[in-house]
PDB file of C-alpha atoms in Angstrom:
ATOM      1  CA  TYR A 982     153.398 176.954  64.039  1.00 41.00           C
ATOM      2  CA  LEU A 983     157.296 178.268  64.334  1.00 41.00           C
ATOM      3  CA  TYR A 984     159.411 175.347  64.260  1.00 43.00           C
ATOM      4  CA  PHE A 985     163.721 175.476  65.290  1.00 42.00           C
ATOM      5  CA  ASP A 986     164.799 172.684  63.862  1.00 45.00           C
ATOM      6  CA  GLU A 987     168.502 174.471  62.887  1.00 45.00           C
ATOM      7  CA  GLN A 988     169.306 175.936  65.105  1.00 53.00           C
ATOM      8  CA  GLN A 989     169.530 176.661  69.647  1.00 55.00           C
ATOM      9  CA  THR A 990     166.873 177.997  71.170  1.00 81.00           C
ATOM     10  CA  LEU A 991     164.796 178.367  74.385  1.00 85.00           C
ATOM     11  CA  LEU A 992     162.514 175.297  75.267  1.00 87.00           C
ATOM     12  CA  LYS A 993     160.415 177.863  76.976  1.00 90.00           C
ATOM     13  CA  ASP A 994     160.168 179.754  74.229  1.00 90.00           C
ATOM     14  CA  VAL A 995     159.701 177.541  71.195  1.00 90.00           C
ATOM     15  CA  ILE A 996     156.833 175.211  73.206  1.00 94.00           C
ATOM     16  CA  LEU A 997     155.445 179.069  73.482  1.00 94.00           C
ATOM     17  CA  ALA A 998     155.896 179.764  69.964  1.00 92.00           C
ATOM     18  CA  ASN A 999     154.357 175.828  68.494  1.00 92.00           C
ATOM     19  CA  ASN A1000     151.561 176.200  71.021  1.00 95.00           C
ATOM     20  CA  GLU A1001     148.511 178.012  71.131  1.00 94.00           C
ATOM     21  CA  VAL A1002     147.827 178.855  74.761  1.00 97.00           C
ATOM     22  CA  ASN A1003     143.520 178.393  75.074  1.00 97.00           C
ATOM     23  CA  SER A1004     141.998 180.709  77.427  1.00 96.00           C
ATOM     24  CA  SER A1005     139.379 179.294  78.753  1.00 96.00           C
ATOM     25  CA  ILE A1006     139.169 176.491  81.577  1.00 97.00           C
ATOM     26  CA  PRO A1007     137.867 172.878  80.912  1.00 98.00           C
ATOM     27  CA  ASP A1008     135.554 170.708  82.043  1.00 98.00           C
ATOM     28  CA  PHE A1009     137.665 168.701  84.461  1.00 98.00           C
ATOM     29  CA  SER A1010     134.645 166.257  85.526  1.00 98.00           C
ATOM     30  CA  GLN A1011     135.174 165.399  81.281  1.00 98.00           C
ATOM     31  CA  ALA A1012     138.358 163.235  80.214  1.00 98.00           C
ATOM     32  CA  ALA A1013     140.434 164.803  77.139  1.00 98.00           C
ATOM     33  CA  THR A1014     140.767 162.026  74.623  1.00 98.00           C
ATOM     34  CA  THR A1015     141.394 164.775  71.962  1.00 98.00           C
ATOM     35  CA  ASP A1016     144.405 167.388  71.117  1.00 98.00           C
ATOM     36  CA  GLU A1017     143.326 169.727  73.341  1.00 98.00           C
ATOM     37  CA  GLY A1018     146.496 171.138  73.226  1.00 97.00           C
ATOM     38  CA  MET A1019     148.130 174.171  75.407  1.00 98.00           C
ATOM     39  CA  TYR A1020     146.089 176.254  79.450  1.00 98.00           C
ATOM     40  CA  ALA A1021     146.776 178.702  81.295  1.00 98.00           C
ATOM     41  CA  THR A1022     146.782 178.124  85.284  1.00 98.00           C
ATOM     42  CA  THR A1023     148.346 179.410  88.077  1.00 98.00           C
ATOM     43  CA  ASP A1024     151.307 177.917  90.565  1.00 98.00           C
ATOM     44  CA  ASN A1025     153.534 178.928  93.358  1.00 97.00           C
ATOM     45  CA  LEU A1026     155.874 180.682  91.022  1.00 97.00           C
ATOM     46  CA  GLY A1027     154.147 182.632  88.431  1.00 97.00           C
ATOM     47  CA  THR A1028     151.850 181.462  85.105  1.00 97.00           C
ATOM     48  CA  SER A1029     152.130 178.680  84.420  1.00 98.00           C
ATOM     49  CA  TYR A1030     151.087 176.138  81.004  1.00 98.00           C
ATOM     50  CA  TYR A1031     149.460 172.963  80.406  1.00 98.00           C
ATOM     51  CA  PHE A1032     149.738 170.215  77.739  1.00 98.00           C
ATOM     52  CA  ARG A1033     145.689 168.973  77.911  1.00 98.00           C
ATOM     53  CA  GLY A1034     144.804 165.869  75.988  1.00 98.00           C
ATOM     54  CA  ALA A1035     146.482 163.391  73.097  1.00 98.00           C
ATOM     55  CA  ILE A1036     149.311 165.705  72.359  1.00 98.00           C
ATOM     56  CA  GLU A1037     151.494 164.859  69.757  1.00 98.00           C
ATOM     57  CA  ASN A1038     153.616 167.671  69.913  1.00 97.00           C
ATOM     58  CA  ASN A1039     155.280 167.469  74.010  1.00 98.00           C
ATOM     59  CA  TYR A1040     158.310 164.796  73.173  1.00 98.00           C
ATOM     60  CA  VAL A1041     161.927 165.346  74.926  1.00 98.00           C
ATOM     61  CA  GLN A1042     165.115 163.181  74.945  1.00 97.00           C
ATOM     62  CA  PHE A1043     167.024 163.831  77.531  1.00 97.00           C
ATOM     63  CA  ALA A1044     170.064 162.230  78.952  1.00 96.00           C
ATOM     64  CA  GLY A1045     169.195 158.909  76.538  1.00 96.00           C
ATOM     65  CA  TYR A1046     165.729 159.024  77.639  1.00 98.00           C
ATOM     66  CA  TYR A1047     162.528 160.308  76.223  1.00 98.00           C
ATOM     67  CA  TRP A1048     159.926 162.234  78.261  1.00 98.00           C
ATOM     68  CA  ARG A1049     157.061 163.883  77.610  1.00 98.00           C
ATOM     69  CA  ILE A1050     156.625 167.823  78.474  1.00 98.00           C
ATOM     70  CA  ASN A1051     153.973 167.939  81.227  1.00 98.00           C
ATOM     71  CA  ARG A1052     153.974 171.606  81.784  1.00 98.00           C
ATOM     72  CA  ILE A1053     155.733 175.065  81.904  1.00 98.00           C
ATOM     73  CA  ASN A1054     156.414 176.345  84.873  1.00 98.00           C
ATOM     74  CA  GLY A1055     156.020 179.063  86.594  1.00 97.00           C
ATOM     75  CA  ASP A1056     159.124 179.978  87.123  1.00 96.00           C
ATOM     76  CA  GLY A1057     159.538 178.982  83.029  1.00 96.00           C
ATOM     77  CA  SER A1058     161.134 175.473  83.377  1.00 97.00           C
ATOM     78  CA  ILE A1059     159.948 172.838  82.075  1.00 98.00           C
ATOM     79  CA  ARG A1060     158.663 169.151  83.613  1.00 98.00           C
ATOM     80  CA  ILE A1061     158.700 166.667  82.457  1.00 98.00           C
ATOM     81  CA  ILE A1062     157.337 162.728  83.279  1.00 99.00           C
ATOM     82  CA  TYR A1063     159.890 159.924  82.148  1.00 98.00           C
ATOM     83  CA  ASP A1064     158.241 157.703  78.673  1.00 98.00           C
ATOM     84  CA  GLY A1065     160.304 155.639  77.719  1.00 98.00           C
ATOM     85  CA  THR A1066     163.476 153.950  76.513  1.00 98.00           C
ATOM     86  CA  SER A1067     161.817 154.602  72.641  1.00 98.00           C
ATOM     87  CA  ALA A1068     159.281 156.979  71.766  1.00 98.00           C
ATOM     88  CA  HIS A1069     155.779 155.879  72.488  1.00 98.00           C
ATOM     89  CA  ALA A1070     152.644 156.788  70.888  1.00 98.00           C
ATOM     90  CA  ASN A1071     149.591 158.037  72.600  1.00 98.00           C
ATOM     91  CA  GLY A1072     147.027 154.987  73.526  1.00 97.00           C
ATOM     92  CA  GLU A1073     150.646 152.141  73.707  1.00 98.00           C
ATOM     93  CA  SER A1074     150.205 149.664  76.429  1.00 98.00           C
ATOM     94  CA  SER A1075     153.614 150.243  77.107  1.00 98.00           C
ATOM     95  CA  SER A1076     155.838 149.000  80.641  1.00 98.00           C
ATOM     96  CA  ASP A1077     158.601 150.653  78.732  1.00 98.00           C
ATOM     97  CA  ARG A1078     156.978 154.053  79.943  1.00 98.00           C
ATOM     98  CA  GLN A1079     158.259 153.174  83.141  1.00 98.00           C
ATOM     99  CA  ILE A1080     161.958 152.429  84.902  1.00 98.00           C
ATOM    100  CA  SER A1081     160.557 150.040  87.366  1.00 98.00           C
ATOM    101  CA  ALA A1082     157.399 148.771  89.783  1.00 98.00           C
ATOM    102  CA  SER A1083     157.713 149.248  92.973  1.00 98.00           C
ATOM    103  CA  ALA A1084     155.659 150.094  96.660  1.00 98.00           C
ATOM    104  CA  PHE A1085     155.201 153.575  97.128  1.00 98.00           C
ATOM    105  CA  ASN A1086     155.939 152.348 100.572  1.00 98.00           C
ATOM    106  CA  SER A1087     156.314 149.108 101.842  1.00 97.00           C
ATOM    107  CA  SER A1088     154.237 149.346 105.139  1.00 97.00           C
ATOM    108  CA  SER A1089     150.659 151.269 104.677  1.00 98.00           C
ATOM    109  CA  ASN A1090     149.269 150.357 108.324  1.00 97.00           C
ATOM    110  CA  ALA A1091     149.092 154.065 110.126  1.00 98.00           C
ATOM    111  CA  SER A1092     149.055 157.326 107.600  1.00 98.00           C
ATOM    112  CA  TYR A1093     151.821 159.435 107.576  1.00 98.00           C
ATOM    113  CA  TYR A1094     153.014 156.047 104.541  1.00 98.00           C
ATOM    114  CA  VAL A1095     151.319 158.244 102.577  1.00 98.00           C
ATOM    115  CA  GLY A1096     154.495 160.816 102.381  1.00 98.00           C
ATOM    116  CA  TYR A1097     157.758 160.852 100.321  1.00 98.00           C
ATOM    117  CA  THR A1098     158.684 161.239 103.059  1.00 98.00           C
ATOM    118  CA  TYR A1099     157.346 160.980 106.817  1.00 98.00           C
ATOM    119  CA  GLN A1100     158.364 161.325 109.962  1.00 98.00           C
ATOM    120  CA  ALA A1101     156.032 158.662 112.714  1.00 97.00           C
ATOM    121  CA  SER A1102     152.475 159.755 114.299  1.00 97.00           C
ATOM    122  CA  ALA A1103     152.852 162.982 111.906  1.00 98.00           C
ATOM    123  CA  GLN A1104     150.698 164.967 109.697  1.00 98.00           C
ATOM    124  CA  ARG A1105     154.008 165.860 107.805  1.00 98.00           C
ATOM    125  CA  PRO A1106     157.252 165.968 108.977  1.00 98.00           C
ATOM    126  CA  SER A1107     159.196 169.058 111.112  1.00 97.00           C
ATOM    127  CA  SER A1108     160.269 170.500 107.880  1.00 97.00           C
ATOM    128  CA  GLN A1109     160.881 170.708 104.502  1.00 97.00           C
ATOM    129  CA  ASN A1110     163.139 168.262 102.863  1.00 97.00           C
ATOM    130  CA  SER A1111     163.625 165.812 105.901  1.00 97.00           C
ATOM    131  CA  GLY A1112     161.564 162.840 107.405  1.00 98.00           C
ATOM    132  CA  THR A1113     163.052 159.188 106.679  1.00 98.00           C
ATOM    133  CA  ALA A1114     162.733 158.628 102.884  1.00 98.00           C
ATOM    134  CA  SER A1115     159.351 156.555 100.753  1.00 98.00           C
ATOM    135  CA  THR A1116     160.540 153.390  99.154  1.00 98.00           C
ATOM    136  CA  ILE A1117     159.686 155.188  95.817  1.00 98.00           C
ATOM    137  CA  LYS A1118     161.687 158.317  97.089  1.00 98.00           C
ATOM    138  CA  GLY A1119     164.723 155.797  97.313  1.00 98.00           C
ATOM    139  CA  ILE A1120     163.931 153.944  93.391  1.00 98.00           C
ATOM    140  CA  LEU A1121     164.093 157.599  92.096  1.00 98.00           C
ATOM    141  CA  ASP A1122     167.304 158.760  94.110  1.00 98.00           C
ATOM    142  CA  ASN A1123     168.806 155.955  93.006  1.00 98.00           C
ATOM    143  CA  TRP A1124     167.695 156.246  89.068  1.00 98.00           C
ATOM    144  CA  TYR A1125     168.402 159.589  89.110  1.00 98.00           C
ATOM    145  CA  SER A1126     172.232 159.282  90.304  1.00 98.00           C
ATOM    146  CA  THR A1127     172.955 156.803  87.924  1.00 98.00           C
ATOM    147  CA  ASN A1128     171.925 157.442  84.797  1.00 98.00           C
ATOM    148  CA  ILE A1129     171.495 160.884  85.240  1.00 98.00           C
ATOM    149  CA  SER A1130     173.781 162.992  87.992  1.00 96.00           C
ATOM    150  CA  GLY A1131     177.350 163.806  88.044  1.00 94.00           C
ATOM    151  CA  LYS A1132     177.025 163.425  83.540  1.00 94.00           C
ATOM    152  CA  GLU A1133     177.011 166.531  80.806  1.00 93.00           C
ATOM    153  CA  LEU A1134     173.531 167.637  82.078  1.00 95.00           C
ATOM    154  CA  ASP A1135     172.897 166.898  85.128  1.00 97.00           C
ATOM    155  CA  ASP A1136     172.713 170.890  85.498  1.00 96.00           C
ATOM    156  CA  LYS A1137     169.916 171.603  83.174  1.00 97.00           C
ATOM    157  CA  VAL A1138     167.777 169.494  86.030  1.00 98.00           C
ATOM    158  CA  VAL A1139     166.542 172.265  88.804  1.00 98.00           C
ATOM    159  CA  SER A1140     164.986 171.817  91.877  1.00 97.00           C
ATOM    160  CA  THR A1141     163.581 174.731  92.311  1.00 93.00           C
ATOM    161  CA  PRO A1142     159.507 173.947  91.440  1.00 95.00           C
ATOM    162  CA  GLY A1143     159.376 171.058  93.857  1.00 96.00           C
ATOM    163  CA  PHE A1144     156.948 168.945  94.028  1.00 98.00           C
ATOM    164  CA  CYS A1145     154.111 168.413  96.269  1.00 98.00           C
ATOM    165  CA  ASN A1146     153.203 165.649  98.488  1.00 98.00           C
ATOM    166  CA  ASP A1147     150.045 167.650  99.756  1.00 98.00           C
ATOM    167  CA  ARG A1148     149.226 165.745 103.595  1.00 98.00           C
ATOM    168  CA  ASN A1149     146.352 169.113 104.095  1.00 98.00           C
ATOM    169  CA  THR A1150     143.024 166.714 104.545  1.00 98.00           C
ATOM    170  CA  ARG A1151     139.886 167.195 103.573  1.00 98.00           C
ATOM    171  CA  SER A1152     137.560 170.286 104.429  1.00 97.00           C
ATOM    172  CA  GLY A1153     135.185 168.774 108.286  1.00 97.00           C
ATOM    173  CA  ASP A1154     138.056 165.794 108.374  1.00 98.00           C
ATOM    174  CA  SER A1155     140.924 165.630 111.094  1.00 97.00           C
ATOM    175  CA  TRP A1156     144.370 164.079 110.437  1.00 98.00           C
ATOM    176  CA  VAL A1157     145.015 160.939 113.000  1.00 97.00           C
ATOM    177  CA  SER A1158     147.887 158.329 112.699  1.00 97.00           C
ATOM    178  CA  SER A1159     145.454 155.728 112.456  1.00 96.00           C
ATOM    179  CA  GLY A1160     142.252 154.519 113.785  1.00 92.00           C
ATOM    180  CA  THR A1161     139.452 156.699 111.910  1.00 94.00           C
ATOM    181  CA  THR A1162     139.080 156.983 108.151  1.00 98.00           C
ATOM    182  CA  PHE A1163     139.657 160.371 106.966  1.00 98.00           C
ATOM    183  CA  TYR A1164     139.944 162.167 103.403  1.00 98.00           C
ATOM    184  CA  TYR A1165     142.987 163.648 101.736  1.00 98.00           C
ATOM    185  CA  ALA A1166     142.473 167.249  99.736  1.00 98.00           C
ATOM    186  CA  SER A1167     143.927 166.017  96.539  1.00 98.00           C
ATOM    187  CA  TYR A1168     140.283 163.398  97.608  1.00 98.00           C
ATOM    188  CA  GLU A1169     138.379 165.973  97.541  1.00 98.00           C
ATOM    189  CA  ARG A1170     139.687 167.947  94.226  1.00 98.00           C
ATOM    190  CA  VAL A1171     139.877 165.351  92.159  1.00 98.00           C
ATOM    191  CA  VAL A1172     137.307 163.637  92.884  1.00 98.00           C
ATOM    192  CA  ILE A1173     135.134 164.843  94.327  1.00 98.00           C
ATOM    193  CA  ASN A1174     134.858 168.578  93.636  1.00 98.00           C
ATOM    194  CA  LYS A1175     137.101 168.239  89.937  1.00 98.00           C
ATOM    195  CA  THR A1176     138.943 171.518  90.792  1.00 98.00           C
ATOM    196  CA  PRO A1177     142.712 170.245  90.258  1.00 98.00           C
ATOM    197  CA  THR A1178     145.404 172.887  91.123  1.00 98.00           C
ATOM    198  CA  LEU A1179     149.260 173.715  90.779  1.00 98.00           C
ATOM    199  CA  GLN A1180     149.922 175.378  93.289  1.00 98.00           C
ATOM    200  CA  CYS A1181     150.919 173.559  96.818  1.00 98.00           C
ATOM    201  CA  SER A1182     150.071 175.312 100.195  1.00 97.00           C
ATOM    202  CA  ASN A1183     152.651 173.711 102.786  1.00 98.00           C
ATOM    203  CA  ASN A1184     155.676 174.014 101.759  1.00 97.00           C
ATOM    204  CA  ILE A1185     156.699 171.535 103.762  1.00 98.00           C
ATOM    205  CA  ASP A1186     155.108 169.272 101.136  1.00 98.00           C
ATOM    206  CA  LEU A1187     156.610 171.022  98.568  1.00 98.00           C
ATOM    207  CA  TYR A1188     160.085 168.778  98.030  1.00 98.00           C
ATOM    208  CA  THR A1189     162.579 170.861  95.912  1.00 97.00           C
ATOM    209  CA  THR A1190     164.646 167.771  95.239  1.00 97.00           C
ATOM    210  CA  LYS A1191     165.847 167.151  91.370  1.00 97.00           C
ATOM    211  CA  GLU A1192     163.518 164.514  90.674  1.00 98.00           C
ATOM    212  CA  GLY A1193     159.434 163.615  92.151  1.00 98.00           C
ATOM    213  CA  LEU A1194     156.163 162.184  91.241  1.00 98.00           C
ATOM    214  CA  ILE A1195     153.321 163.524  88.754  1.00 98.00           C
ATOM    215  CA  THR A1196     150.137 164.624  91.018  1.00 98.00           C
ATOM    216  CA  ALA A1197     146.848 163.265  90.716  1.00 98.00           C
ATOM    217  CA  ASP A1198     146.259 166.792  90.096  1.00 98.00           C
ATOM    218  CA  GLU A1199     148.763 167.390  87.192  1.00 98.00           C
ATOM    219  CA  VAL A1200     146.871 164.167  85.488  1.00 98.00           C
ATOM    220  CA  MET A1201     143.586 165.969  85.760  1.00 98.00           C
ATOM    221  CA  PHE A1202     144.734 168.965  83.856  1.00 98.00           C
ATOM    222  CA  ALA A1203     146.782 166.134  81.564  1.00 98.00           C
ATOM    223  CA  GLY A1204     143.061 165.186  80.471  1.00 98.00           C
ATOM    224  CA  GLY A1205     142.744 161.819  83.447  1.00 98.00           C
ATOM    225  CA  THR A1206     139.820 161.268  85.418  1.00 98.00           C
ATOM    226  CA  THR A1207     138.450 158.993  87.333  1.00 98.00           C
ATOM    227  CA  SER A1208     137.538 156.911  84.679  1.00 98.00           C
ATOM    228  CA  SER A1209     138.775 155.499  81.968  1.00 98.00           C
ATOM    229  CA  ASN A1210     141.505 157.740  79.017  1.00 98.00           C
ATOM    230  CA  ASN A1211     143.613 155.841  76.687  1.00 98.00           C
ATOM    231  CA  SER A1212     143.789 158.749  74.412  1.00 98.00           C
ATOM    232  CA  TYR A1213     145.598 161.078  76.046  1.00 98.00           C
ATOM    233  CA  TYR A1214     149.805 161.504  76.669  1.00 98.00           C
ATOM    234  CA  LEU A1215     149.616 160.230  80.157  1.00 98.00           C
ATOM    235  CA  TYR A1216     148.415 157.545  79.890  1.00 98.00           C
ATOM    236  CA  THR A1217     150.376 153.878  79.710  1.00 98.00           C
ATOM    237  CA  GLY A1218     148.435 151.009  79.473  1.00 98.00           C
ATOM    238  CA  GLN A1219     150.024 150.287  83.097  1.00 98.00           C
ATOM    239  CA  TYR A1220     149.508 151.011  87.204  1.00 98.00           C
ATOM    240  CA  TYR A1221     151.730 153.843  88.115  1.00 99.00           C
ATOM    241  CA  TRP A1222     152.178 155.948  90.848  1.00 99.00           C
ATOM    242  CA  THR A1223     151.301 159.442  91.544  1.00 98.00           C
ATOM    243  CA  MET A1224     152.715 160.995  94.546  1.00 98.00           C
ATOM    244  CA  SER A1225     149.243 162.787  96.212  1.00 99.00           C
ATOM    245  CA  PRO A1226     147.556 161.236  99.405  1.00 98.00           C
ATOM    246  CA  SER A1227     144.240 160.179  98.892  1.00 98.00           C
ATOM    247  CA  HIS A1228     142.757 158.548 101.810  1.00 98.00           C
ATOM    248  CA  TYR A1229     143.199 157.007 104.876  1.00 98.00           C
ATOM    249  CA  ASN A1230     141.401 154.008 105.994  1.00 97.00           C
ATOM    250  CA  GLY A1231     143.389 151.287 108.600  1.00 97.00           C
ATOM    251  CA  TYR A1232     146.051 152.177 104.849  1.00 98.00           C
ATOM    252  CA  ALA A1233     147.734 154.562 103.621  1.00 98.00           C
ATOM    253  CA  GLY A1234     146.887 155.317 100.081  1.00 98.00           C
ATOM    254  CA  VAL A1235     147.485 157.360  97.638  1.00 98.00           C
ATOM    255  CA  PHE A1236     146.497 158.278  93.965  1.00 98.00           C
ATOM    256  CA  SER A1237     147.336 156.247  91.164  1.00 98.00           C
ATOM    257  CA  VAL A1238     147.006 156.591  87.457  1.00 98.00           C
ATOM    258  CA  GLY A1239     145.232 153.072  86.724  1.00 98.00           C
ATOM    259  CA  SER A1240     145.920 150.226  83.673  1.00 98.00           C
ATOM    260  CA  THR A1241     143.005 152.520  81.890  1.00 98.00           C
ATOM    261  CA  GLY A1242     144.312 155.819  82.733  1.00 98.00           C
ATOM    262  CA  SER A1243     142.298 156.719  85.308  1.00 98.00           C
ATOM    263  CA  LEU A1244     142.663 158.390  88.630  1.00 98.00           C
ATOM    264  CA  GLY A1245     142.389 156.117  91.686  1.00 98.00           C
ATOM    265  CA  GLY A1246     143.564 155.658  95.807  1.00 98.00           C
ATOM    266  CA  SER A1247     145.701 152.604  95.970  1.00 98.00           C
ATOM    267  CA  ILE A1248     147.051 151.781  99.532  1.00 98.00           C
ATOM    268  CA  VAL A1249     150.192 152.065  99.529  1.00 98.00           C
ATOM    269  CA  ASN A1250     152.377 148.817  99.480  1.00 98.00           C
ATOM    270  CA  GLY A1251     151.244 148.045  96.384  1.00 98.00           C
ATOM    271  CA  THR A1252     153.609 147.317  93.625  1.00 98.00           C
ATOM    272  CA  TYR A1253     153.157 149.794  90.553  1.00 98.00           C
ATOM    273  CA  GLY A1254     155.049 151.627  87.744  1.00 98.00           C
ATOM    274  CA  VAL A1255     158.150 154.329  88.982  1.00 99.00           C
ATOM    275  CA  ARG A1256     157.607 157.079  86.051  1.00 99.00           C
ATOM    276  CA  PRO A1257     160.308 159.818  87.009  1.00 98.00           C
ATOM    277  CA  VAL A1258     159.562 163.745  87.084  1.00 98.00           C
ATOM    278  CA  ILE A1259     161.471 166.245  86.647  1.00 98.00           C
ATOM    279  CA  ASN A1260     162.528 170.069  85.804  1.00 98.00           C
ATOM    280  CA  ILE A1261     164.581 171.323  82.991  1.00 97.00           C
ATOM    281  CA  SER A1262     166.246 174.790  83.637  1.00 96.00           C
ATOM    282  CA  SER A1263     164.424 178.029  82.361  1.00 92.00           C
ATOM    283  CA  GLU A1264     168.364 178.552  80.291  1.00 90.00           C
ATOM    284  CA  ALA A1265     168.417 175.353  78.274  1.00 92.00           C
ATOM    285  CA  THR A1266     168.407 176.125  74.119  1.00 91.00           C
ATOM    286  CA  ILE A1267     166.907 172.715  72.151  1.00 90.00           C
ATOM    287  CA  THR A1268     167.028 171.264  68.493  1.00 91.00           C
ATOM    288  CA  GLY A1269     163.784 169.795  67.559  1.00 92.00           C
ATOM    289  CA  SER A1270     160.032 170.242  66.635  1.00 93.00           C
ATOM    290  CA  GLY A1271     158.632 168.217  69.537  1.00 96.00           C
ATOM    291  CA  THR A1272     157.051 165.551  67.778  1.00 97.00           C
ATOM    292  CA  MET A1273     157.201 161.755  68.206  1.00 98.00           C
ATOM    293  CA  PHE A1274     160.056 161.293  65.596  1.00 97.00           C
ATOM    294  CA  ASP A1275     161.312 164.769  66.140  1.00 97.00           C
ATOM    295  CA  PRO A1276     161.343 165.324  69.454  1.00 97.00           C
ATOM    296  CA  TYR A1277     162.906 167.931  71.348  1.00 95.00           C
ATOM    297  CA  VAL A1278     166.713 167.990  72.581  1.00 95.00           C
ATOM    298  CA  VAL A1279     167.513 168.881  75.501  1.00 93.00           C
ATOM    299  CA  GLN A1280     171.262 170.928  75.067  1.00 84.00           C
TER     300      GLN A1280
END
């Protein structure tokens, strides 16, 4: 492996130099409990490279916090997920690996409450980034405003890749505001077919904001399944929210990662962990090797 300890180098270039990209496609029905390295797939912007399993070299220090690299986006930016005020080993259970605990939305008795933003009695708002902010979006907005916005590294965070709150329904299911049980497309991909995707098919579901949440698909790419996995890098020992709708059965459900590292649908007014996800510019430079004790440091 090549390491760039003493010089500033573009983050994407360092990651790809330090990791061989597997040419195969993982078996997503099986949890990834060892370091499986990097794989490639397609997102809305091109080829994305994602980490899978018990990764040891995807640590980032940014804006005074520790993060884990989830993937290189198709435009070359880097998606990272919050991992605490100190570095945490794979398999470590710690509430420090989230900023707080919150409901996804304070109300749950209509299906539109699965929305990162929502419009009453509508499957999704009428335009991109519009609608009433969810409870969790308010938490994330406030955290970003306090900790990153207007500070030295704010210009390293980009919004172009977006965050997908996919409100398409499962094949054969129809959206209703209330009264009938149905499932969302994320449920079909993750629970039934084991075929995650990084493509967001409806532009209104793609939030071009500076902060968001991980998707259930991204958790499955990283090595999570509907079964336990306390080895992969997204395990925290805590329940925490994704932004992928799962179902409506009288109560709106969004996927969460459970305390055993498994994916499952949770009612949106439950109180679970909040782990911000941001995208670092493809032009950002870094030092370090990405390990727990020598993380990449964004300049």
